[in-house]
Short mmCIF file of C-alpha atoms and ligand atoms in Angstrom, two decimals:
data_model
loop_
_atom_site.label_atom_id
_atom_site.label_comp_id
_atom_site.label_asym_id
_atom_site.label_seq_id
_atom_site.Cartn_x
_atom_site.Cartn_y
_atom_site.Cartn_z
CA UNK A 15 -26.20 34.08 -22.13
CA UNK A 16 -29.63 35.10 -19.84
CA UNK A 17 -29.78 38.24 -18.40
CA UNK A 18 -32.05 38.40 -15.53
CA UNK A 19 -33.73 41.57 -16.91
CA UNK A 20 -34.02 40.13 -19.96
CA UNK A 21 -35.82 36.18 -19.50
CA UNK A 22 -39.45 36.94 -18.20
CA UNK A 23 -40.62 34.36 -16.01
CA UNK A 24 -44.01 35.23 -16.12
CA UNK A 25 -45.49 31.39 -15.51
CA UNK A 26 -42.53 30.38 -14.95
CA UNK A 27 -40.73 28.76 -11.56
CA UNK A 28 -37.86 29.81 -10.95
CA UNK A 29 -36.01 27.78 -8.93
CA UNK A 30 -33.28 30.33 -7.34
CA UNK A 31 -29.99 29.10 -5.42
CA UNK A 32 -29.81 31.92 -2.46
CA UNK A 33 -27.26 32.85 -0.14
CA UNK A 34 -29.61 32.71 3.60
CA UNK A 35 -26.97 31.73 5.52
CA UNK A 36 -27.17 34.39 8.17
CA UNK A 37 -25.98 34.05 11.45
CA UNK A 38 -29.10 34.70 14.29
CA UNK A 39 -29.28 33.86 17.94
CA UNK A 40 -29.03 31.20 20.05
CA UNK A 41 -33.35 31.67 19.77
CA UNK A 42 -32.97 31.65 16.81
CA UNK A 43 -34.08 35.34 15.83
CA UNK A 44 -31.81 37.00 12.51
CA UNK A 45 -28.47 39.58 14.82
CA UNK A 46 -27.53 40.30 10.65
CA UNK A 47 -30.08 40.13 7.28
CA UNK A 48 -27.72 41.26 4.98
CA UNK A 49 -27.75 37.77 3.07
CA UNK A 50 -31.12 37.84 3.35
CA UNK A 51 -31.28 42.18 1.54
CA UNK A 52 -28.94 40.36 -0.79
CA UNK A 53 -32.02 38.56 -2.30
CA UNK A 54 -34.74 40.57 -2.73
CA UNK A 55 -34.46 41.97 -5.97
CA UNK A 56 -33.49 39.05 -7.27
CA UNK A 57 -36.59 37.60 -5.80
CA UNK A 58 -39.02 40.49 -7.09
CA UNK A 59 -38.49 40.43 -10.38
CA UNK A 60 -39.52 36.59 -10.56
CA UNK A 61 -42.57 37.71 -8.31
CA UNK A 62 -42.93 41.34 -10.15
CA UNK A 63 -43.12 38.89 -13.68
CA UNK A 64 -45.51 36.42 -12.74
CA UNK A 65 -43.33 33.89 -12.13
CA UNK A 66 -42.62 32.42 -8.87
CA UNK A 67 -39.53 31.23 -6.85
CA UNK A 68 -38.06 28.20 -4.68
CA UNK A 69 -35.69 29.58 -2.73
CA UNK A 70 -32.84 26.21 -0.95
CA UNK A 71 -29.89 28.01 0.87
CA UNK A 72 -28.13 26.17 3.43
CA UNK A 73 -27.72 27.79 6.96
CA UNK A 74 -25.10 25.84 9.35
CA UNK A 75 -22.82 23.19 9.08
CA UNK A 76 -25.34 20.66 9.88
CA UNK A 77 -23.08 18.15 8.02
CA UNK A 78 -26.14 16.32 6.18
CA UNK A 79 -27.84 15.42 9.93
CA UNK A 80 -31.63 16.63 10.21
CA UNK A 81 -30.56 19.31 12.94
CA UNK A 82 -33.81 22.26 14.62
CA UNK A 83 -31.46 23.99 14.98
CA UNK A 84 -30.29 25.17 11.31
CA UNK A 85 -34.09 25.20 10.22
CA UNK A 86 -34.57 27.86 7.40
CA UNK A 87 -38.05 28.05 9.02
CA UNK A 88 -37.59 31.59 10.83
CA UNK A 89 -35.37 32.70 7.98
CA UNK A 90 -38.12 32.11 5.52
CA UNK A 91 -39.98 34.63 8.60
CA UNK A 92 -37.40 36.74 8.14
CA UNK A 93 -38.11 37.77 4.47
CA UNK A 94 -41.38 37.08 4.68
CA UNK A 95 -41.37 40.29 6.77
CA UNK A 96 -38.31 41.97 4.23
CA UNK A 97 -40.52 40.83 1.33
CA UNK A 98 -43.36 42.33 2.85
CA UNK A 99 -46.04 38.85 1.81
CA UNK A 100 -46.28 35.37 3.43
CA UNK A 101 -43.08 32.99 2.80
CA UNK A 102 -44.22 29.10 2.60
CA UNK A 103 -42.14 26.92 3.37
CA UNK A 104 -41.07 23.66 2.67
CA UNK A 105 -40.38 20.82 5.50
CA UNK A 106 -37.37 19.40 3.10
CA UNK A 107 -35.85 20.09 -0.25
CA UNK A 108 -36.69 17.56 -1.55
CA UNK A 109 -39.33 14.84 -1.32
CA UNK A 110 -42.80 15.15 -1.24
CA UNK A 111 -43.57 18.04 0.36
CA UNK A 112 -41.58 19.84 -1.33
CA UNK A 113 -42.84 18.48 -5.01
CA UNK A 114 -46.27 19.56 -3.74
CA UNK A 115 -45.86 22.95 -2.46
CA UNK A 116 -43.48 24.31 -5.38
CA UNK A 117 -46.35 22.51 -7.92
CA UNK A 118 -49.18 24.43 -6.14
CA UNK A 119 -46.80 27.91 -6.14
CA UNK A 120 -49.08 30.02 -7.85
CA UNK A 121 -47.35 33.18 -9.83
CA UNK A 122 -45.99 36.40 -7.13
CA UNK A 123 -45.82 33.94 -5.23
CA UNK A 124 -42.14 32.65 -2.98
CA UNK A 125 -41.53 29.14 -1.43
CA UNK A 126 -38.08 28.54 0.79
CA UNK A 127 -37.17 24.83 1.39
CA UNK A 128 -35.76 23.34 4.23
CA UNK A 129 -31.93 23.53 4.77
CA UNK A 130 -30.04 21.97 1.95
CA UNK A 131 -28.07 20.92 4.33
CA UNK A 132 -29.71 18.18 5.80
CA UNK A 133 -28.74 15.18 3.15
CA UNK A 134 -25.49 15.00 2.99
CA UNK A 135 -25.36 15.00 -0.88
CA UNK A 136 -25.39 18.39 -0.77
CA UNK A 137 -22.04 19.26 -0.01
CA UNK A 138 -21.36 15.56 -2.01
CA UNK A 139 -22.42 17.19 -5.68
CA UNK A 140 -25.47 14.27 -5.78
CA UNK A 141 -25.92 13.38 -9.87
CA UNK A 142 -29.55 12.46 -7.78
CA UNK A 143 -30.20 14.47 -4.91
CA UNK A 144 -30.09 17.88 -8.10
CA UNK A 145 -31.97 15.93 -10.50
CA UNK A 146 -34.79 15.67 -7.11
CA UNK A 147 -33.95 19.51 -7.32
CA UNK A 148 -33.97 20.62 -10.85
CA UNK A 149 -37.58 19.06 -10.91
CA UNK A 150 -38.90 21.25 -8.57
CA UNK A 151 -38.37 24.33 -11.34
CA UNK A 152 -38.28 24.78 -14.46
CA UNK A 153 -35.47 27.51 -14.07
CA UNK A 154 -32.14 27.56 -12.69
CA UNK A 155 -31.31 31.97 -10.80
CA UNK A 156 -27.82 31.25 -9.10
CA UNK A 157 -27.44 33.75 -6.20
CA UNK A 158 -25.71 33.07 -4.09
CA UNK A 159 -21.63 34.32 -4.54
CA UNK A 160 -20.64 32.83 -1.51
CA UNK A 161 -20.96 29.24 -2.41
CA UNK A 162 -20.74 29.05 -5.99
CA UNK A 163 -16.29 28.71 -5.94
CA UNK A 164 -17.95 24.69 -4.23
CA UNK A 165 -19.47 22.02 -6.38
CA UNK A 166 -22.47 21.44 -4.66
CA UNK A 167 -25.43 19.66 -5.84
CA UNK A 168 -27.49 23.19 -5.57
CA UNK A 169 -25.08 24.91 -7.56
CA UNK A 170 -22.89 23.06 -10.28
CA UNK A 171 -24.96 20.41 -10.50
CA UNK A 172 -28.90 21.49 -10.59
CA UNK A 173 -27.43 23.64 -13.29
CA UNK A 174 -26.88 20.73 -16.11
CA UNK A 175 -30.49 20.04 -16.01
CA UNK A 176 -31.06 22.87 -16.82
CA UNK A 177 -29.36 23.40 -20.21
CA UNK A 178 -30.46 26.18 -21.55
CA UNK A 179 -32.64 28.32 -18.67
CA UNK A 180 -30.47 29.19 -16.20
CA UNK A 181 -28.56 32.07 -14.86
CA UNK A 182 -27.47 34.16 -11.93
CA UNK A 183 -29.05 36.24 -10.57
CA UNK A 184 -28.69 40.29 -9.82
CA UNK A 185 -26.77 39.63 -6.74
CA UNK A 186 -23.90 36.77 -8.11
CA UNK A 187 -24.15 38.95 -11.64
CA UNK A 188 -22.67 41.87 -9.71
CA UNK A 189 -20.28 40.93 -8.29
CA UNK A 190 -19.54 39.01 -11.58
CA UNK A 191 -19.28 42.71 -12.97
CA UNK A 192 -17.17 43.85 -10.03
CA UNK A 193 -15.19 41.50 -10.51
CA UNK A 194 -14.81 42.00 -14.64
CA UNK A 195 -14.02 45.76 -14.13
CA UNK A 196 -11.50 44.91 -12.13
CA UNK A 197 -10.19 42.45 -14.59
CA UNK A 198 -10.85 44.34 -17.23
CA UNK A 199 -8.89 47.33 -16.27
CA UNK A 200 -6.58 46.01 -13.38
CA UNK A 201 -3.72 48.80 -11.76
CA UNK A 202 -1.04 47.53 -11.87
CA UNK A 203 1.10 45.31 -11.45
CA UNK A 204 -1.36 42.35 -11.76
CA UNK A 205 0.13 39.36 -10.78
CA UNK A 206 -0.95 36.05 -11.05
CA UNK A 207 -0.31 32.79 -8.75
CA UNK A 208 -0.49 28.94 -10.13
CA UNK A 209 -0.61 26.86 -8.76
CA UNK A 210 -2.15 22.89 -8.10
CA UNK A 211 -1.21 19.18 -9.48
CA UNK A 212 -1.10 19.55 -12.38
CA UNK A 213 -0.19 22.11 -16.42
CA UNK A 214 -3.22 20.42 -18.73
CA UNK A 215 -5.90 21.76 -16.40
CA UNK A 216 -4.45 24.70 -16.22
CA UNK A 217 -2.95 25.88 -20.13
CA UNK A 218 -6.51 28.12 -20.43
CA UNK A 219 -5.84 30.02 -17.91
CA UNK A 220 -1.52 30.51 -17.39
CA UNK A 221 -2.40 31.44 -21.57
CA UNK A 222 -4.90 33.64 -20.74
CA UNK A 223 -3.12 35.18 -18.12
CA UNK A 224 0.25 35.96 -20.29
CA UNK A 225 -0.73 38.54 -22.02
CA UNK A 226 -2.38 40.57 -18.75
CA UNK A 227 -0.40 40.73 -16.07
CA UNK A 228 2.84 41.60 -14.81
CA UNK A 229 4.31 38.65 -12.90
CA UNK A 230 3.32 35.23 -13.80
CA UNK A 231 3.49 32.71 -10.18
CA UNK A 232 4.20 28.94 -10.71
CA UNK A 233 3.79 26.68 -7.77
CA UNK A 234 2.58 23.73 -6.96
CA UNK A 235 2.98 20.17 -8.59
CA UNK A 236 2.66 22.07 -12.05
CA UNK A 237 5.85 24.50 -11.29
CA UNK A 238 7.89 20.79 -11.28
CA UNK A 239 7.00 19.73 -15.56
CA UNK A 240 8.75 23.99 -15.51
CA UNK A 241 11.57 23.09 -14.38
CA UNK A 242 12.60 20.10 -16.43
CA UNK A 243 11.40 21.74 -19.52
CA UNK A 244 14.47 24.23 -18.07
CA UNK A 245 16.65 21.33 -17.79
CA UNK A 246 16.36 19.99 -13.80
CA UNK A 247 16.34 17.91 -12.09
CA UNK A 248 12.80 16.93 -11.10
CA UNK A 249 13.25 12.76 -9.41
CA UNK A 250 10.14 11.72 -8.67
CA UNK A 251 8.03 14.32 -8.65
CA UNK A 252 5.15 14.57 -10.58
CA UNK A 253 5.92 15.76 -13.61
CA UNK A 254 3.83 16.10 -17.29
CA UNK A 255 6.54 14.45 -20.42
CA UNK A 256 4.02 16.07 -22.33
CA UNK A 257 4.07 19.55 -21.61
CA UNK A 258 7.30 20.50 -21.10
CA UNK A 259 7.10 21.32 -24.87
CA UNK A 260 3.91 23.80 -23.93
CA UNK A 261 5.98 24.98 -20.67
CA UNK A 262 8.78 26.00 -22.76
CA UNK A 263 6.87 27.56 -25.39
CA UNK A 264 5.10 29.53 -22.35
CA UNK A 265 8.22 30.07 -20.43
CA UNK A 266 9.19 32.02 -23.98
CA UNK A 267 5.98 33.74 -24.54
CA UNK A 268 6.66 35.44 -20.89
CA UNK A 269 10.50 36.03 -22.18
CA UNK A 270 8.61 37.59 -25.33
CA UNK A 271 5.74 39.79 -23.50
CA UNK A 272 7.61 41.28 -20.84
CA UNK A 273 6.09 38.92 -18.34
CA UNK A 274 8.20 38.53 -15.26
CA UNK A 275 8.24 34.32 -14.52
CA UNK A 276 8.33 32.78 -11.39
CA UNK A 277 9.86 29.43 -10.59
CA UNK A 278 10.53 27.72 -7.25
CA UNK A 279 13.61 27.57 -7.20
CA UNK A 280 14.14 25.25 -3.85
CA UNK A 281 11.48 22.84 -2.96
CA UNK A 282 10.02 21.04 -0.03
CA UNK A 283 11.12 16.95 -1.33
CA UNK A 284 10.07 13.78 0.07
CA UNK A 285 10.47 10.45 -0.30
CA UNK A 286 6.89 9.39 -0.90
CA UNK A 287 3.31 11.03 -1.08
CA UNK A 288 2.40 10.76 2.62
CA UNK A 289 2.21 12.46 5.58
CA UNK A 290 4.29 10.21 7.39
CA UNK A 291 7.05 10.06 4.93
CA UNK A 292 10.36 11.76 4.92
CA UNK A 293 11.09 15.55 4.44
CA UNK A 294 14.36 17.16 3.50
CA UNK A 295 14.95 20.61 1.26
CA UNK A 296 16.45 20.79 -1.81
CA UNK A 297 17.56 23.24 -4.79
CA UNK A 298 14.31 22.81 -7.26
CA UNK A 299 16.20 21.31 -9.94
CA UNK A 300 18.32 19.41 -8.41
CA UNK A 301 15.84 16.53 -6.25
CA UNK A 302 17.55 13.62 -5.75
CA UNK A 303 16.94 10.12 -7.54
CA UNK A 304 12.41 8.64 -6.01
CA UNK A 305 12.17 11.79 -3.78
CA UNK A 306 9.67 14.31 -4.91
CA UNK A 307 8.48 17.97 -4.33
CA UNK A 308 5.55 18.16 -2.68
CA UNK A 309 5.62 22.03 -1.88
CA UNK A 310 7.91 25.16 -2.55
CA UNK A 311 10.95 25.69 -0.75
CA UNK A 312 11.50 28.70 2.11
CA UNK A 313 14.01 31.15 -1.01
CA UNK A 314 11.30 30.35 -3.20
CA UNK A 315 8.16 31.64 -0.54
CA UNK A 316 11.05 34.77 -0.29
CA UNK A 317 11.02 35.79 -3.54
CA UNK A 318 7.17 34.88 -4.31
CA UNK A 319 6.61 36.72 -0.86
CA UNK A 320 8.17 39.85 -2.29
CA UNK A 321 6.28 39.39 -5.80
CA UNK A 322 2.96 39.52 -4.53
CA UNK A 323 3.63 42.51 -1.48
CA UNK A 324 5.06 44.43 -4.00
CA UNK A 325 0.81 45.04 -6.34
CA UNK A 326 -1.72 45.78 -6.49
CA UNK A 327 -3.96 43.66 -8.34
CA UNK A 328 -3.84 39.61 -7.72
CA UNK A 329 -5.42 36.68 -8.94
CA UNK A 330 -5.05 33.20 -7.34
CA UNK A 331 -5.22 29.48 -8.06
CA UNK A 332 -4.17 26.28 -6.48
CA UNK A 333 -2.22 26.13 -3.92
CA UNK A 334 1.55 25.76 -4.14
CA UNK A 335 2.11 22.61 -2.79
CA UNK A 336 -0.11 19.54 -1.20
CA UNK A 337 -1.82 21.17 1.31
CA UNK A 338 -3.76 18.73 2.92
CA UNK A 339 -0.65 17.13 3.83
CA UNK A 340 0.80 19.56 7.18
CA UNK A 341 4.50 19.14 6.26
CA UNK A 342 4.27 19.96 2.50
CA UNK A 343 1.29 23.29 3.68
CA UNK A 344 4.21 26.42 4.53
CA UNK A 345 4.11 27.36 1.45
CA UNK A 346 0.69 28.36 0.06
CA UNK A 347 -0.04 29.00 4.06
CA UNK A 348 2.60 31.87 3.02
CA UNK A 349 1.52 32.80 -0.50
CA UNK A 350 -2.58 33.43 1.21
CA UNK A 351 -0.90 35.32 4.52
CA UNK A 352 0.62 37.20 1.93
CA UNK A 353 -2.11 37.51 -0.22
CA UNK A 354 -4.28 38.84 2.82
CA UNK A 355 -1.22 40.79 4.03
CA UNK A 356 -1.18 42.96 0.33
CA UNK A 357 -5.22 42.76 -0.41
CA UNK A 358 -4.87 44.83 3.73
CA UNK A 359 -2.61 46.90 2.20
CA UNK A 360 -5.27 47.67 -1.05
CA UNK A 361 -4.34 45.64 -3.27
CA UNK A 362 -7.03 43.93 -4.80
CA UNK A 363 -7.50 40.16 -5.46
CA UNK A 364 -9.31 37.09 -6.47
CA UNK A 365 -8.76 34.22 -5.15
CA UNK A 366 -10.40 31.63 -7.24
CA UNK A 367 -10.64 27.43 -7.19
CA UNK A 368 -11.73 25.70 -4.63
CA UNK A 369 -8.22 24.59 -3.02
CA UNK A 370 -7.45 28.10 -2.70
CA UNK A 371 -10.03 28.72 -1.25
CA UNK A 372 -10.20 25.71 0.95
CA UNK A 373 -6.52 27.18 1.56
CA UNK A 374 -7.72 30.39 2.79
CA UNK A 375 -10.23 28.73 5.52
CA UNK A 376 -8.30 25.85 6.59
CA UNK A 377 -6.14 28.55 7.57
CA UNK A 378 -8.60 30.79 9.19
CA UNK A 379 -7.12 33.89 7.23
CA UNK A 380 -10.32 36.16 6.94
CA UNK A 381 -12.78 34.00 7.48
CA UNK A 382 -15.06 36.46 8.72
CA UNK A 383 -15.46 38.27 5.62
CA UNK A 384 -15.14 35.08 3.94
CA UNK A 385 -18.55 34.06 5.54
CA UNK A 386 -19.92 37.50 5.49
CA UNK A 387 -19.67 38.79 1.98
CA UNK A 388 -18.53 36.46 -0.12
CA UNK A 389 -15.26 38.55 -0.67
CA UNK A 390 -12.41 38.68 0.97
CA UNK A 391 -11.67 42.04 2.05
CA UNK A 392 -11.86 43.86 -1.22
CA UNK A 393 -11.25 40.84 -2.71
CA UNK A 394 -14.10 38.49 -4.12
CA UNK A 395 -14.21 35.32 -3.70
CA UNK A 396 -15.02 33.57 -6.91
CA UNK A 397 -14.29 30.34 -7.67
CA UNK A 398 -16.83 27.26 -9.69
CA UNK A 399 -19.09 28.33 -12.72
CA UNK A 400 -22.70 27.33 -11.59
CA UNK A 401 -24.57 28.69 -13.99
CA UNK A 402 -22.00 30.50 -16.05
CA UNK A 403 -22.96 29.09 -18.70
CA UNK A 404 -22.13 25.87 -21.42
CA UNK A 405 -18.16 26.87 -22.06
CA UNK A 406 -17.31 25.09 -18.73
CA UNK A 407 -18.14 22.47 -17.95
CA UNK A 408 -18.09 21.79 -13.85
CA UNK A 409 -13.66 21.08 -13.35
CA UNK A 410 -13.41 24.97 -15.07
CA UNK A 411 -12.66 26.80 -12.57
CA UNK A 412 -14.86 31.04 -13.28
CA UNK A 413 -11.17 32.77 -13.22
CA UNK A 414 -10.04 30.58 -16.85
CA UNK A 415 -14.06 32.00 -17.38
CA UNK A 416 -14.07 35.35 -16.23
CA UNK A 417 -10.55 35.49 -18.79
CA UNK A 418 -12.41 33.62 -21.29
CA UNK A 419 -14.42 36.35 -21.20
CA UNK A 420 -12.46 39.57 -20.96
CA UNK A 421 -10.19 38.56 -23.73
CA UNK A 422 -13.46 36.85 -25.64
P1 AMP B 508 -5.68 21.26 -8.92
O1 AMP B 508 -7.27 21.17 -8.87
O2 AMP B 508 -4.77 21.34 -10.31
O3 AMP B 508 -5.57 23.09 -8.58
O4 AMP B 508 -5.00 21.50 -7.78
C1 AMP B 508 -5.44 20.99 -6.63
C2 AMP B 508 -4.50 19.50 -5.88
O5 AMP B 508 -2.68 19.88 -6.35
C3 AMP B 508 -3.98 20.01 -4.51
O6 AMP B 508 -5.38 18.40 -4.15
C4 AMP B 508 -2.55 19.45 -4.15
O7 AMP B 508 -2.45 18.79 -3.59
C5 AMP B 508 -2.21 19.47 -5.86
N1 AMP B 508 -0.27 19.89 -5.75
C6 AMP B 508 0.46 20.83 -5.00
N2 AMP B 508 1.04 20.52 -5.31
C7 AMP B 508 1.25 19.26 -5.81
C8 AMP B 508 3.12 18.87 -5.83
N3 AMP B 508 4.26 19.36 -6.29
N4 AMP B 508 2.76 17.25 -6.87
C9 AMP B 508 1.02 16.75 -5.99
N5 AMP B 508 0.12 17.66 -6.26
C10 AMP B 508 0.82 18.56 -5.78
#
């Protein structure tokens, strides 16, 4: 993989995704410039080599509409002070002004593009929009740790248009290194919590984790395949019949390696996959015909919570239930709270995957820390692979790539 130190930016126009989402007061004055300071090293390396930098970022939540109160212009001016040189500004992140200004950029110059989120295509991960961004530069640098887990146009999607010349900025690399260090030599016990819809999308992560953690918690839709593999009745729950054997081999491997495996013992069940469905609770291995398990039940919550609270290192990927629907979000909320509690007592926790991070956000847990530092207490929050490399596609989660790196 190309690194900042090994890459020579001379004569290159670097398109850099940064995080300039800094807090401002009512007059637009920057009240905390930590994030802007954090990118200075990356920008200086590019311009110092004789390259130019085109910086793109979001600011606030303009919801896909132009909102002058969320313009990046004042932030660009502030950055100019930090860099000690003029910073150019394009009135839009795509279109004629961005094209002309990036085209005319000279070695050593820095251009900031207007707020990406003035376009709904940014958060939608629109390919055509990503392509137009990609045309502004000839190398892509992702240095926006806080948004890396989202498959937005300027992060995961734009990286595809730079198949060979994409790299992590210094800030992003430092976060990844610190996570790698922790995972390479974790404080024990280490517990992994894996949820989400399907075993099939996380086989690799499950197999990787078995060799690394002391306890493994499986929740979400994928738990049903494990319950059925152990002979349980799963009713109309989501089950991957073709993976029953895989689930059995994961159970056997956990046993052989002395990993304590937690599968839900009870469930919140529904008679339809809907917010308005009739709901009930039952043993996880006795789901009535026509009913489906859509969340873990209270006994499972207690067992999982106890495991989380005795852990010193936590990896969490994937919700415990269909958390998008109110009746099925208790399990995920409880896990989010227990991970937060363990973290506040000194555990290192890494929350990966858009859904888990979305859950943490949705439930308002530690939101400020998340926003301000892209971190959650001591926890690194990592998702989406950004420019991680060719081994991942946009659906693959960075925890997988982290663990792949560590095991490879
Ligand atoms: P993933 O993208 O694989 O991490 O899966 C996330 C999705 O899994 C979320 O949209 C959840 O609604 C869904 N999910 C979680 N638990 C269940 C369940 N018990 N049955 C069906 N879908 C689930």
